[in-house]
Amino acid sequence: MSKLLKVGAAATAALLSLGLAACGGGDDADSGSGSSATVSDADVTAALEKGGNLTVWAWEPTLKNVVTEFQKKYPNVKVDLVNAGTGNDQYTALQNAVAAGKGIPDVAQIEYYALPQFALGKSLTDLSGFGAESLKADFAPGPWNSVHSGNVAYGLPMDSGPMALYYNKNVFDKYGIKVPTTWDEYLDAARKLHKADPKAYITNDTGDAGFTTSMIWQAGGKPYTVDGTNVTINFSDEGSQKFVKVWQTLISEKLLAPISSWSDQWFQGMQNDTIATIATGAWMPANFVSSAPSASGKWRVADMPQWTAGQNASAENGGSALSLMNKGLNNNQALAYGFVKFANDGDGVQIRVDGGAFPATTKQLSDPKFLGTEFKYFGGQKANEIFAKSSQNVVTGWTYLPFQVYSNSIFNDTAGKAYVSGTTLADGLKAWQDQSAKYGNEQGFTVK
Amino acid sequence: MAVSQPAVARRRRSWRGWQFVGPFMLIFALVFLAPIVYSIYLSLYRNQLIGGNSFVGFDNYQRLLQDSQFWESFGRVAIFLVVQVPIMLFLALVVALAIDSGRLYGKAFFRVSIFLPYAVPAVVATLMWGFIYGDQFGLVGNINETFNVSLPNPLSPHLALASIGNIVTWEFVGYNMLIFYSALRVIPGSLYESASLDGAGQFRIITAIKLPAIRGALVIATIFSIIGSFQLFTEPVILQPLAPNAITTYFTPNLYAYQLSFSGQQYNYAATVAIVMGLITMVIAYVVQLRGNRER
C-alpha cells in the first residue's frame, strides 16, 4: 500500500508538471471583481497600527531599505519582500498565481508597459476607492498617466525611466571620438570606434523589445493606438522608420556587440571598455554601482542623441508602479495600500532616492538637493539634472498595447531574426506586428 | 452443505478482487485519467481577455491543423528524432558491445564514466554546454581567439538544433548503454561457447546471437527516445537566454505549449497542443513497438 501511494504521489507530481496547461481553470472570468470598496485614510492608518502580514513581489533593489524603515515605523506589520524574478519572469509567476487563484501577493511591482494587461485581466485593484486620485499633484504627469488604464488608477508610480545616454568617457577620450548628439553622429562614432578597436562596440543589442519601443517613442513614432478594444499596430510610420534606418545600418555593419542586456557579459563589457554606450532609463545608476563597480569614474551621462539635430526629444524606458493585487494572500488591502503609499508617496521615496533610485514624485524631482546630487560613479557629475530635463522632454502621446507583455515575449521570434539572419529589421518588425495582431484578435480585440 | 457452498459463492458477487485493485484504480483515475479528461475538457473552450470563457467545440483543433508555428516545431523535433536518435542508439550499442566483449581494459571505469553524464541534471548539463558553445566568452570564443580561427557559432539559427542534439546525445548515451549492457548480460554464456565451437567469429556472434537477443531492449530504448525527442524542452529552454533569436518560443511543441500557456494565457489552446502531441507520440511509439515485435 505504501509503495502504491509512493508511486501514486510520484505519478501525481509527474502529471502536475505535465498537466500544467490544465491549471488554468475555467473560472478566470470572475476572479477579482475590480473591487472599488471605499477605504478611507483613517482605515489605512488603523490597519497600519493594528498590523499584520504583507507579501510584496518586487525586484527594485532599494525597496529593501524601505521595508526596513516601514517596519520600524509600524512595528506590528511584517512585510515579506519576495524577488520573484525581474520583469517578464515575475509576470509569468504572477499570471500563474492569478490563474491558480492561490499564492497571489498583496502588492506587486508592475512596469508601466505591463500594467494595462494586468488591469484588463482584472488582477489589479482599482485604487479610486482609496482616494488615490487626490495624490495626482504629487506625481510627475508621465508616470501618473502610466498607472491609469481607462480613467482608473491601478497603482502608484514608484519610479520612472526618462532616457539618457550613458557613455564610457575613457573610451571616447582614448580614440578622440566626440560624444554623439544625434543618431547620425552615433552611427559615425560606432564606425570609428569599432575600426579603432575591433573588440569595442558602441553598444550591445541582441533584440530587446523594451529598448526598441522606447527608441521608436523618442523618434516620434506611434505604432500603437488603443481605443477601448480597438487597437492598431503599425511599424511603418515615420518615427519607426527613422529608428529602423539607423539601427539596420548598425546591424548590417556588425557594429553592435552580440551581448544580451542583463547578462554577466553585459556588465563585464561595461567594465572592460568593450561596450561604449548604453541608452536607457534613469534608474540605471544603481545597477552600474552594484554590478559594474570597477568601472566607477569611467562613465558619464549625456542627453539622448536626437533624431533631428537641435531638438530635445526623450522617451521613457521602464519604470514601474506598485499595485494592489486582487485576492492577495493576506487579504488586507487597507494595509497593502498603506505600504504602497509609504513607499511611493511617503517617507519611502527619499529612502529610495538615497539608494540611487529615480523618483516619480514632483517633490523630489524639483528638490535642489536632489538635482545637485553628485554621482561619485560618474566622476562627480550632477546626473539628476540631465534625467530631470529628459523627464520633461518625454514625447507625449505614447501608449503600449493592452497585451504588451505577450507581444514583447515574441519579439525575438520575429524582429530578433534581423540580428542573426538575412531578415531585415523592417521585415522583422512587420512580422512582430502581424504576430501581435494575431494574438490580439484571438483575445477578442479588434486589431488592425 | 458441502455441495451448496460453492453455489452460494457463485451467486453472491465477490468484491475481493476489487478490494485489491480498488486502491490502484482510484489513484489511477485520479492522477492519470482525471488530468487527461480535464485537458480534453479545456481544449473545447476558449478564454479571451475580452469576452471571457466560451465553448468552441473543435475550433482549437481546427486552428492547430492550420498553425504553421506548431507544425514548424513538430517538424523540428521530427528531424531531431530521425537524426539524433539513431546516432545516440548506435553509439550506445557500440559502447555496450565493447564493454560486454570482455576485451576492454578498465571495464568498470569505462562503464561508469560513460554513464556519468546521465547522473548530471539536464539543467546543469545544458548550462555547462552553453558555456562551451559561447562564441563570445565561452570555449568556442576562446578557441577562436587563441588559434585565430572563426568557428561557426553553435547557437546560430542553423546550428542550434544540432548543438542541442549533441547535448542530448552526451546525456543519454550512457543511459541507453546501460539498458543494452544489462540485456547483453543475461545471454547465457553457453551460447557463445557453442558458437565458437562452430567457428563463429566475434562479428558473427554479434549479428547472430547478441543483436537478436537484445531486440526487446532495442525496441524499448527506441520508444523511450522517441518520447524523449517529442518532449524536448529543458535543453532549449535553458539555452534560450543565450540565443534568444535562434531558439524561438515555438522551438519545440512542448516549448510552444509552455509559451502559449504562461506568456499567452491561452491555456485552452495549450491543452490542445498537449493532447495532439500526446496522440502523435502514442501512434508513433505504437507503430515502432508493433514493428519491433513482428520481426522478432
XYZ file of C-alpha atoms in Angstrom:
744
model
C 0.000 0.000 0.000
C 2.713 2.442 0.978
C 4.586 1.631 -2.180
C 1.446 2.160 -4.165
C 0.961 5.520 -2.509
C 4.528 6.423 -3.273
C 4.004 5.520 -6.898
C 0.788 7.471 -6.839
C 2.471 10.510 -5.378
C 5.265 10.336 -7.918
C 2.739 9.999 -10.679
C 0.786 12.947 -9.328
C 3.920 15.042 -9.291
C 4.735 13.966 -12.824
C 1.283 14.711 -14.070
C 1.112 18.011 -12.298
C 4.151 19.072 -14.213
C 2.845 17.606 -17.438
C -0.607 18.940 -16.935
C 0.460 22.484 -16.172
C -1.721 23.555 -19.007
C -4.632 22.205 -17.059
C -4.286 24.550 -14.114
C -5.711 27.479 -15.984
C -9.160 26.764 -14.747
C -12.340 27.868 -16.336
C -13.317 30.353 -13.667
C -10.880 33.104 -14.591
C -13.670 35.314 -15.722
C -14.982 36.099 -12.280
C -11.678 36.317 -10.450
C -11.411 39.737 -8.878
C -14.440 41.883 -9.364
C -12.451 45.116 -9.613
C -13.360 45.881 -6.030
C -13.705 49.592 -5.584
C -14.802 49.480 -1.958
C -14.219 52.727 -0.159
C -11.235 52.686 2.159
C -10.580 55.955 3.934
C -7.248 57.287 5.138
C -8.429 56.588 8.672
C -8.999 52.927 7.758
C -5.490 52.749 6.353
C -3.978 54.337 9.456
C -5.927 51.949 11.657
C -4.739 48.990 9.623
C -1.132 50.158 9.907
C -1.427 50.466 13.673
C -3.170 47.127 14.022
C -0.535 45.448 11.866
C -0.496 42.116 10.073
C 1.421 40.402 7.315
C 2.041 41.632 3.802
C 3.592 39.843 0.870
C 5.259 42.091 -1.685
C 6.696 40.891 -5.005
C 9.270 43.296 -6.353
C 12.786 43.313 -7.740
C 13.580 47.023 -7.220
C 16.751 46.880 -5.104
C 16.115 49.926 -2.919
C 12.777 48.612 -1.646
C 14.653 46.530 0.881
C 15.609 49.688 2.802
C 12.039 50.937 2.538
C 10.728 47.744 4.111
C 13.189 48.051 6.979
C 12.145 51.631 7.723
C 8.471 50.788 7.252
C 8.650 48.027 9.805
C 10.467 50.325 12.200
C 7.686 52.878 11.907
C 4.876 50.317 12.083
C 6.281 47.547 14.280
C 3.112 45.464 14.079
C 3.415 44.999 10.335
C 5.543 42.247 8.921
C 6.455 42.648 5.249
C 7.648 39.666 3.270
C 9.576 41.107 0.320
C 9.953 38.478 -2.389
C 12.023 38.780 -5.546
C 10.029 36.581 -7.899
C 12.186 37.471 -10.887
C 12.807 40.571 -12.954
C 10.197 41.807 -15.401
C 8.802 39.068 -17.561
C 9.789 36.258 -15.177
C 7.818 37.873 -12.422
C 4.819 38.477 -14.696
C 4.767 34.809 -15.634
C 4.812 33.825 -11.972
C 2.168 36.423 -11.213
C -0.114 35.288 -14.023
C 0.201 31.716 -12.836
C -0.699 32.703 -9.296
C -3.681 34.667 -10.555
C -4.821 31.805 -12.761
C -4.497 29.351 -9.894
C -6.205 31.786 -7.520
C -3.602 30.923 -4.903
C -0.418 32.483 -3.576
C -1.133 35.906 -5.071
C 0.997 38.609 -3.404
C -0.748 41.564 -1.769
C 1.422 44.062 -3.603
C 3.353 43.616 -6.835
C 5.814 45.716 -8.775
C 4.493 46.132 -12.307
C 6.199 48.037 -15.089
C 4.146 50.651 -16.867
C 4.112 48.716 -20.125
C 2.638 45.676 -18.385
C 0.080 47.494 -16.267
C -2.724 47.675 -18.884
C -2.540 43.921 -19.427
C -2.906 43.139 -15.734
C -5.599 45.787 -15.280
C -7.541 44.310 -18.172
C -7.184 40.832 -16.717
C -8.862 42.188 -13.575
C -5.861 41.177 -11.466
C -5.250 44.655 -10.074
C -7.289 46.623 -7.578
C -8.959 49.841 -8.662
C -7.456 52.453 -6.349
C -10.120 55.120 -6.750
C -11.866 53.816 -3.623
C -8.685 54.509 -1.682
C -8.650 58.151 -2.674
C -5.657 57.682 -4.967
C -6.843 60.457 -7.291
C -6.158 63.031 -4.589
C -2.449 62.227 -4.928
C -2.308 63.352 -8.550
C -0.355 66.521 -7.802
C 2.333 64.533 -6.012
C 3.482 62.726 -9.156
C 5.056 63.732 -12.451
C 2.419 63.665 -15.199
C 4.090 60.955 -17.321
C 4.232 58.235 -14.662
C 0.842 59.324 -13.314
C -0.728 58.698 -16.733
C 1.103 55.405 -16.954
C -0.592 53.927 -13.880
C -4.005 54.624 -15.390
C -5.942 52.283 -17.572
C -9.137 53.828 -18.764
C -9.630 56.551 -16.176
C -8.779 54.378 -13.242
C -5.530 54.270 -11.262
C -4.260 50.721 -10.772
C -1.185 51.543 -8.770
C 1.042 54.341 -7.530
C 4.118 55.253 -9.583
C 7.308 54.015 -7.969
C 9.957 55.255 -10.344
C 10.308 56.450 -13.879
C 12.805 55.940 -16.613
C 13.395 59.054 -18.686
C 16.141 58.030 -21.066
C 19.703 59.239 -21.183
C 22.883 58.171 -22.917
C 25.390 56.627 -20.554
C 28.839 56.609 -22.131
C 32.285 55.419 -21.227
C 34.286 58.652 -21.267
C 37.604 56.787 -21.187
C 36.859 55.054 -24.471
C 35.670 58.217 -26.185
C 38.724 60.156 -24.970
C 41.128 57.384 -25.890
C 40.089 57.371 -29.561
C 39.282 61.060 -29.746
C 35.659 60.448 -30.616
C 33.064 63.132 -29.942
C 30.099 62.138 -27.780
C 27.209 61.930 -30.267
C 24.344 64.395 -30.054
C 22.378 62.926 -32.961
C 21.826 59.346 -34.027
C 23.711 60.003 -37.245
C 26.722 61.056 -35.192
C 26.131 57.953 -33.092
C 26.450 55.826 -36.220
C 29.705 57.583 -37.158
C 31.045 57.105 -33.647
C 30.131 53.404 -33.840
C 32.135 53.016 -37.063
C 35.147 54.945 -35.797
C 35.263 53.094 -32.520
C 34.942 49.611 -33.993
C 37.576 50.427 -36.568
C 39.967 51.712 -33.920
C 39.394 48.672 -31.703
C 37.677 45.670 -33.304
C 36.775 44.386 -29.833
C 34.942 47.547 -28.848
C 31.369 48.275 -29.797
C 29.290 51.415 -29.490
C 26.650 49.391 -27.637
C 25.202 45.908 -27.223
C 21.918 44.722 -28.686
C 20.546 41.292 -29.437
C 16.991 42.420 -29.919
C 15.192 43.948 -26.967
C 11.507 44.820 -27.259
C 11.539 47.421 -24.484
C 14.541 49.225 -25.959
C 13.126 49.148 -29.483
C 9.770 50.577 -28.453
C 11.463 53.303 -26.393
C 13.676 54.252 -29.339
C 10.650 54.479 -31.628
C 8.903 56.505 -28.937
C 11.788 59.000 -28.896
C 11.771 59.193 -32.686
C 8.148 60.319 -32.506
C 6.696 57.052 -33.725
C 3.273 55.977 -32.559
C 2.980 52.377 -33.706
C 0.243 51.575 -31.197
C -3.136 53.179 -30.786
C -5.654 51.865 -28.321
C -9.287 52.901 -28.179
C -11.163 50.536 -25.904
C -10.872 47.177 -27.600
C -9.963 48.714 -30.962
C -6.233 48.505 -31.395
C -3.913 49.363 -34.246
C -0.318 48.279 -34.689
C 1.739 49.861 -37.407
C 5.516 49.920 -37.595
C 5.643 51.626 -40.937
C 5.046 55.108 -39.529
C 7.686 57.788 -39.876
C 9.124 57.549 -36.363
C 9.547 53.787 -36.556
C 11.228 54.124 -39.921
C 13.767 56.630 -38.595
C 14.817 54.109 -35.978
C 14.865 51.229 -38.473
C 17.129 53.112 -40.840
C 19.879 53.809 -38.303
C 19.612 50.513 -36.482
C 19.615 48.432 -39.665
C 22.917 50.072 -40.569
C 24.354 49.255 -37.157
C 23.233 45.641 -37.541
C 24.387 45.235 -41.144
C 27.828 46.661 -40.447
C 28.121 44.472 -37.349
C 28.601 47.438 -35.063
C 26.525 46.043 -32.193
C 28.035 43.730 -29.604
C 26.096 40.450 -29.673
C 25.616 40.544 -25.918
C 22.225 40.461 -24.236
C 21.429 43.131 -21.694
C 21.461 41.985 -18.058
C 23.822 39.103 -18.816
C 27.126 38.761 -16.988
C 28.911 39.620 -20.217
C 26.992 42.871 -20.355
C 28.354 44.046 -17.036
C 31.808 42.762 -17.981
C 31.598 44.774 -21.186
C 30.867 47.958 -19.243
C 33.961 47.365 -17.148
C 36.449 46.224 -19.794
C 35.735 49.035 -22.264
C 34.117 46.823 -24.925
C 30.700 48.463 -24.576
C 30.981 52.202 -25.016
C 27.423 53.484 -24.558
C 24.079 52.413 -23.165
C 20.905 54.320 -23.907
C 18.476 53.519 -21.154
C 16.352 54.801 -18.275
C 17.316 56.991 -15.358
C 17.073 54.020 -12.985
C 20.332 52.677 -14.354
C 22.913 54.249 -11.958
C 22.087 51.885 -9.078
C 22.779 48.954 -11.404
C 26.098 50.450 -12.505
C 27.169 50.806 -8.905
C 26.129 47.317 -7.857
C 27.027 45.274 -10.952
C 29.842 47.147 -12.667
C 31.722 48.558 -9.673
C 35.177 48.513 -11.230
C 34.145 50.974 -13.938
C 33.447 53.668 -11.339
C 34.680 57.014 -12.580
C 34.867 55.971 -16.234
C 31.261 56.584 -17.169
C 29.297 59.782 -17.694
C 25.731 60.689 -18.590
C 24.635 62.735 -21.595
C 21.362 63.772 -23.195
C 19.865 61.289 -25.585
C 21.155 61.657 -29.136
C 18.472 63.308 -31.272
C 16.733 62.210 -34.442
C 16.665 65.795 -35.608
C 19.627 67.977 -34.663
C 18.824 70.672 -32.144
C 15.755 69.028 -30.649
C 15.314 67.818 -27.103
C 13.091 64.782 -27.532
C 13.218 61.986 -24.995
C 11.287 58.857 -24.080
C 10.646 56.627 -21.123
C 12.295 53.253 -20.755
C 10.992 51.077 -17.988
C 9.730 52.500 -14.764
C 7.223 50.742 -12.609
C 4.353 51.042 -10.200
C 3.422 49.196 -7.055
C -0.070 47.773 -7.463
C -2.512 46.100 -5.129
C -3.441 42.642 -6.300
C -6.979 41.335 -6.087
C -7.340 38.272 -3.862
C -3.949 38.857 -2.231
C -2.526 36.287 0.130
C -3.274 38.188 3.344
C -6.475 39.815 2.165
C -5.666 43.119 3.849
C -5.924 45.818 1.221
C -6.020 48.758 3.620
C -2.661 47.660 4.991
C -1.333 46.998 1.493
C -2.324 50.471 0.380
C -0.651 51.869 3.479
C 2.604 50.245 2.422
C 2.358 51.365 -1.209
C 1.652 54.922 -0.132
C 4.577 54.877 2.288
C 6.938 53.524 -0.348
C 5.864 55.637 -3.318
C 4.444 58.829 -1.872
C 5.654 58.992 1.729
C 8.929 58.572 3.554
C 9.890 55.681 1.302
C 10.586 57.935 -1.682
C 13.544 59.692 -0.079
C 14.878 56.344 1.162
C 14.841 55.004 -2.379
C 16.325 58.178 -3.834
C 19.152 57.918 -1.318
C 19.667 54.368 -2.549
C 20.073 55.589 -6.122
C 16.540 55.220 -7.496
C 14.971 57.783 -9.796
C 11.677 59.001 -8.315
C 8.332 59.780 -9.913
C 7.317 62.366 -7.323
C 7.385 66.072 -8.150
C 8.665 66.951 -4.695
C 11.906 65.060 -5.178
C 12.212 65.869 -8.876
C 12.270 69.602 -8.181
C 14.275 69.418 -4.983
C 17.536 71.360 -5.469
C 19.278 68.874 -3.214
C 18.168 66.031 -5.462
C 19.197 67.852 -8.624
C 22.513 68.823 -7.137
C 23.480 65.307 -6.097
C 26.956 64.497 -7.318
C 27.337 60.915 -8.535
C 30.658 59.536 -7.455
C 30.332 56.768 -10.028
C 30.006 59.350 -12.807
C 33.053 61.294 -11.656
C 31.022 63.716 -9.548
C 28.624 64.595 -12.365
C 25.222 66.016 -11.386
C 23.408 63.405 -13.431
C 19.966 64.092 -11.990
C 19.873 67.406 -13.825
C 20.101 65.519 -17.101
C 17.482 62.967 -16.050
C 15.091 65.639 -14.807
C 15.449 67.532 -18.077
C 14.838 64.320 -20.001
C 11.769 63.675 -17.863
C 10.290 66.995 -19.007
C 11.036 66.318 -22.657
C 9.395 62.922 -22.986
C 7.437 62.844 -26.242
C 3.735 62.805 -25.390
C 1.016 60.559 -26.767
C 2.710 57.185 -26.500
C 0.665 54.134 -25.485
C 1.507 50.487 -25.059
C -0.640 47.597 -26.166
C -3.085 46.115 -23.687
C -1.232 42.846 -24.318
C 2.292 44.237 -24.414
C 3.706 41.580 -22.087
C 2.829 38.825 -24.526
C 3.836 40.915 -27.500
C 7.274 41.562 -26.008
C 7.707 37.844 -25.360
C 7.582 37.116 -29.102
C 9.870 39.981 -30.140
C 12.869 37.698 -30.532
C 10.851 35.185 -32.573
C 10.121 37.853 -35.131
C 12.141 41.076 -35.077
C 15.011 39.210 -33.408
C 15.599 37.385 -36.701
C 17.104 40.594 -38.056
C 20.008 40.228 -35.626
C 21.023 36.725 -36.669
C 19.945 36.212 -40.269
C 19.339 37.950 -43.534
C 15.907 39.201 -42.477
C 15.767 42.993 -42.420
C 14.709 44.829 -39.307
C 11.780 46.319 -41.217
C 10.530 42.841 -42.161
C 11.175 41.633 -38.647
C 9.091 44.419 -37.164
C 6.369 43.674 -39.708
C 6.364 40.048 -38.551
C 6.199 41.243 -34.945
C 3.279 43.461 -35.877
C 1.451 40.585 -37.595
C 2.022 38.080 -34.803
C 0.974 40.604 -32.166
C -2.141 41.470 -34.142
C -2.990 37.799 -34.495
C -2.769 37.337 -30.745
C -4.830 40.455 -30.107
C -7.594 39.207 -32.361
C -7.530 35.811 -30.671
C -8.004 37.582 -27.358
C -11.081 39.399 -28.555
C -9.571 42.743 -29.540
C -10.151 44.248 -32.944
C -6.631 44.752 -34.197
C -5.855 46.460 -37.437
C -23.608 -28.359 2.900
C -20.509 -29.331 1.049
C -22.477 -29.155 -2.169
C -24.337 -25.879 -1.601
C -21.348 -23.755 -0.537
C -19.826 -23.141 -3.976
C -23.305 -22.438 -5.323
C -23.781 -19.627 -2.799
C -20.376 -18.217 -3.548
C -21.177 -18.232 -7.221
C -24.414 -16.374 -6.707
C -23.001 -13.703 -4.392
C -20.819 -11.178 -6.161
C -17.298 -11.343 -4.778
C -15.716 -7.939 -4.053
C -12.429 -9.445 -3.020
C -10.799 -8.707 -6.390
C -11.965 -5.115 -6.313
C -10.560 -4.715 -2.825
C -7.153 -5.497 -4.238
C -7.480 -3.460 -7.389
C -9.561 -0.651 -5.932
C -6.839 1.489 -4.377
C -4.859 1.316 -7.582
C -7.891 2.124 -9.718
C -8.721 5.084 -7.533
C -5.251 6.579 -7.779
C -5.070 5.705 -11.462
C -8.319 7.537 -12.114
C -7.237 10.477 -10.001
C -3.755 11.025 -11.336
C -3.941 9.625 -14.867
C -7.469 9.800 -16.174
C -8.649 12.992 -14.479
C -5.918 15.273 -15.896
C -6.414 13.837 -19.368
C -10.169 14.281 -19.193
C -9.681 17.786 -17.809
C -7.256 18.664 -20.614
C -9.760 17.449 -23.177
C -12.446 19.488 -21.466
C -10.174 22.562 -21.527
C -9.364 22.068 -25.182
C -13.018 22.536 -26.088
C -13.165 26.040 -24.633
C -11.577 29.375 -25.355
C -10.861 32.019 -22.738
C -10.260 35.521 -24.022
C -9.081 38.703 -22.338
C -12.100 40.343 -23.942
C -15.189 38.183 -23.945
C -14.304 35.626 -21.280
C -14.777 31.896 -21.493
C -16.862 30.175 -24.131
C -17.437 26.715 -25.564
C -15.929 26.464 -29.032
C -16.190 22.752 -29.844
C -13.317 21.609 -32.016
C -12.217 25.097 -33.050
C -8.920 24.764 -31.208
C -8.146 21.541 -33.073
C -9.010 23.117 -36.376
C -6.755 26.049 -35.566
C -3.942 23.655 -34.671
C -4.145 21.960 -38.066
C -3.523 25.306 -39.733
C -0.992 26.592 -37.215
C 2.281 26.931 -39.089
C 4.215 27.564 -35.861
C 3.028 24.289 -34.382
C 3.916 22.303 -37.499
C 7.275 24.021 -37.720
C 8.034 22.963 -34.153
C 6.757 19.470 -34.883
C 8.932 19.247 -37.981
C 11.923 20.305 -35.911
C 11.516 17.541 -33.338
C 10.790 15.073 -36.151
C 14.156 15.900 -37.743
C 15.726 15.648 -34.323
C 14.163 12.212 -33.901
C 15.294 10.925 -37.274
C 18.877 12.152 -36.911
C 19.737 12.235 -33.232
C 18.069 9.034 -32.009
C 19.841 6.652 -34.435
C 23.218 8.274 -33.725
C 22.704 8.065 -29.981
C 21.434 4.480 -30.007
C 24.201 3.354 -32.337
C 26.859 4.864 -30.096
C 25.221 3.337 -27.024
C 25.128 -0.044 -28.718
C 28.762 0.087 -29.763
C 29.822 1.004 -26.236
C 27.651 -1.712 -24.701
C 29.072 -4.332 -27.065
C 32.605 -3.156 -26.372
C 32.147 -3.427 -22.627
C 30.360 -6.759 -22.969
C 33.114 -8.181 -25.208
C 35.299 -8.546 -22.109
C 38.304 -7.341 -24.043
C 38.188 -3.858 -22.651
C 40.787 -2.877 -20.102
C 39.284 -0.961 -17.131
C 35.764 -2.021 -17.986
C 34.148 -0.717 -14.789
C 35.760 2.711 -15.116
C 34.729 2.953 -18.739
C 31.152 1.986 -17.902
C 30.807 4.471 -15.044
C 32.364 7.378 -16.895
C 30.070 6.905 -19.892
C 27.073 6.650 -17.607
C 28.105 9.672 -15.533
C 26.564 12.367 -17.792
C 23.156 10.775 -17.192
C 23.599 11.463 -13.477
C 24.191 15.164 -14.166
C 20.872 17.041 -14.044
C 19.797 18.159 -17.509
C 19.713 21.794 -16.418
C 23.290 21.712 -15.187
C 24.452 19.794 -18.254
C 22.833 22.301 -20.580
C 24.286 25.277 -18.732
C 27.693 23.662 -18.950
C 27.351 23.107 -22.670
C 26.009 26.621 -23.012
C 29.306 27.937 -21.656
C 31.205 25.686 -24.035
C 29.155 26.879 -27.003
C 29.518 30.597 -26.260
C 31.276 32.256 -29.187
C 31.901 35.461 -27.232
C 33.014 34.347 -23.812
C 32.725 30.557 -23.983
C 35.094 27.838 -25.058
C 34.294 28.354 -28.734
C 35.142 32.040 -28.290
C 38.398 31.145 -26.571
C 39.356 28.730 -29.334
C 38.586 31.359 -31.939
C 40.750 33.849 -30.139
C 43.660 31.562 -29.318
C 44.004 29.928 -32.710
C 42.751 32.914 -34.657
C 40.072 30.882 -36.393
C 36.378 31.575 -36.711
C 34.343 28.530 -35.820
C 30.673 28.841 -36.696
C 28.524 29.873 -33.738
C 26.952 26.655 -32.389
C 23.958 28.656 -31.218
C 23.192 30.322 -34.540
C 19.762 29.533 -36.020
C 21.212 26.912 -38.387
C 23.213 25.023 -35.804
C 21.130 25.356 -32.644
C 19.232 22.122 -33.216
C 22.409 20.154 -33.931
C 24.018 21.637 -30.819
C 21.054 20.548 -28.732
C 21.263 17.095 -30.337
C 24.864 16.937 -29.220
C 23.909 17.741 -25.626
C 21.110 15.171 -25.578
C 23.370 12.503 -27.057
C 26.015 13.241 -24.451
C 23.399 12.985 -21.714
C 21.709 9.774 -22.802
C 24.309 7.543 -24.424
C 25.221 6.174 -21.000
C 21.625 5.501 -20.061
C 20.902 3.559 -23.242
C 24.253 1.803 -22.985
C 23.200 0.503 -19.589
C 19.891 -0.835 -20.949
C 21.736 -2.648 -23.754
C 24.501 -3.846 -21.480
C 22.128 -5.376 -18.940
C 20.251 -7.114 -21.777
C 23.558 -8.488 -23.053
C 24.486 -9.801 -19.604
C 21.510 -12.150 -19.467
C 22.508 -14.038 -22.625
C 23.676 -17.480 -21.436
C 27.453 -17.912 -21.878
C 26.899 -21.410 -23.244
C 25.595 -19.887 -26.474
C 28.931 -18.144 -27.040
C 30.805 -21.364 -26.290
C 28.844 -23.378 -28.807
C 29.137 -20.574 -31.338
C 32.910 -20.535 -31.026
C 32.954 -24.322 -31.261
C 31.090 -23.911 -34.545
C 33.811 -21.494 -35.593
C 31.883 -18.208 -35.375
C 33.986 -15.055 -35.034
C 33.149 -12.076 -32.810
C 31.299 -10.240 -35.562
C 29.201 -13.275 -36.340
C 28.385 -13.714 -32.632
C 27.213 -10.109 -32.506
C 24.940 -10.347 -35.534
C 23.644 -13.868 -34.945
C 23.346 -14.017 -31.152
C 23.738 -10.702 -29.359
C 21.647 -8.397 -31.526
C 18.665 -10.758 -31.867
C 18.794 -11.432 -28.144
C 18.574 -7.776 -27.173
C 15.935 -6.816 -29.740
C 13.452 -6.198 -26.937
C 15.833 -3.786 -25.237
C 16.467 -2.018 -28.570
C 12.749 -1.533 -29.107
C 12.248 -0.198 -25.581
C 15.192 2.191 -25.881
C 13.874 3.402 -29.245
C 10.431 4.059 -27.818
C 11.876 5.954 -24.854
C 13.990 8.018 -27.225
C 11.014 8.814 -29.455
C 9.033 10.020 -26.464
C 12.050 11.962 -25.232
C 12.521 13.662 -28.608
C 8.918 14.782 -28.823
C 9.132 16.105 -25.293
C 12.303 18.088 -25.925
C 12.052 21.061 -23.591
C 14.694 21.531 -20.892
C 17.684 21.980 -23.189
C 16.144 24.611 -25.477
C 14.622 26.472 -22.519
C 17.958 26.749 -20.754
C 19.768 27.790 -23.928
C 17.128 30.343 -24.917
C 18.550 33.266 -22.926
C 21.920 32.621 -24.603
C 20.438 32.546 -28.085
C 17.079 34.312 -27.919
C 16.909 34.920 -31.653
C 17.804 31.369 -32.663
C 15.676 29.430 -30.197
C 12.180 30.742 -30.712
C 9.288 30.457 -28.298
C 7.905 27.724 -30.555
C 11.152 25.815 -30.997
C 9.628 22.509 -29.878
C 5.968 21.570 -29.350
C 6.436 21.489 -25.577
C 8.088 24.880 -25.561
C 5.231 26.188 -27.692
C 2.642 24.839 -25.263
C 4.577 26.404 -22.395
C 4.711 29.778 -24.125
C 1.017 29.666 -25.052
C 0.102 28.811 -21.531
C 2.369 31.016 -19.474
C 3.082 34.025 -21.645
C -0.054 33.987 -23.743
C -2.577 32.841 -21.129
C -4.004 30.523 -23.789
C -4.459 27.504 -21.562
C -7.137 26.042 -23.781
C -5.057 26.060 -26.902
C -2.032 24.831 -24.959
C -4.125 21.884 -23.781
C -4.996 21.176 -27.416
C -1.321 21.186 -28.370
C -0.574 18.827 -25.481
C -3.322 16.391 -26.452
C -2.423 16.306 -30.130
C 1.271 15.815 -29.352
C 0.349 13.051 -26.917
C -1.695 11.303 -29.602
C 1.027 11.611 -32.243
C 3.650 10.282 -29.824
C 1.418 7.353 -28.894
C 0.773 6.422 -32.504
C 4.452 6.545 -33.477
C 5.566 4.645 -30.381
C 2.885 2.033 -31.048
C 3.952 1.582 -34.658
C 7.566 1.106 -33.573
C 6.543 -1.439 -30.969
C 4.399 -3.322 -33.469
C 7.248 -3.467 -35.957
C 9.722 -4.458 -33.277
C 7.537 -7.347 -32.209
C 6.625 -8.529 -35.667
C 10.186 -9.038 -36.747
C 11.025 -10.923 -33.612
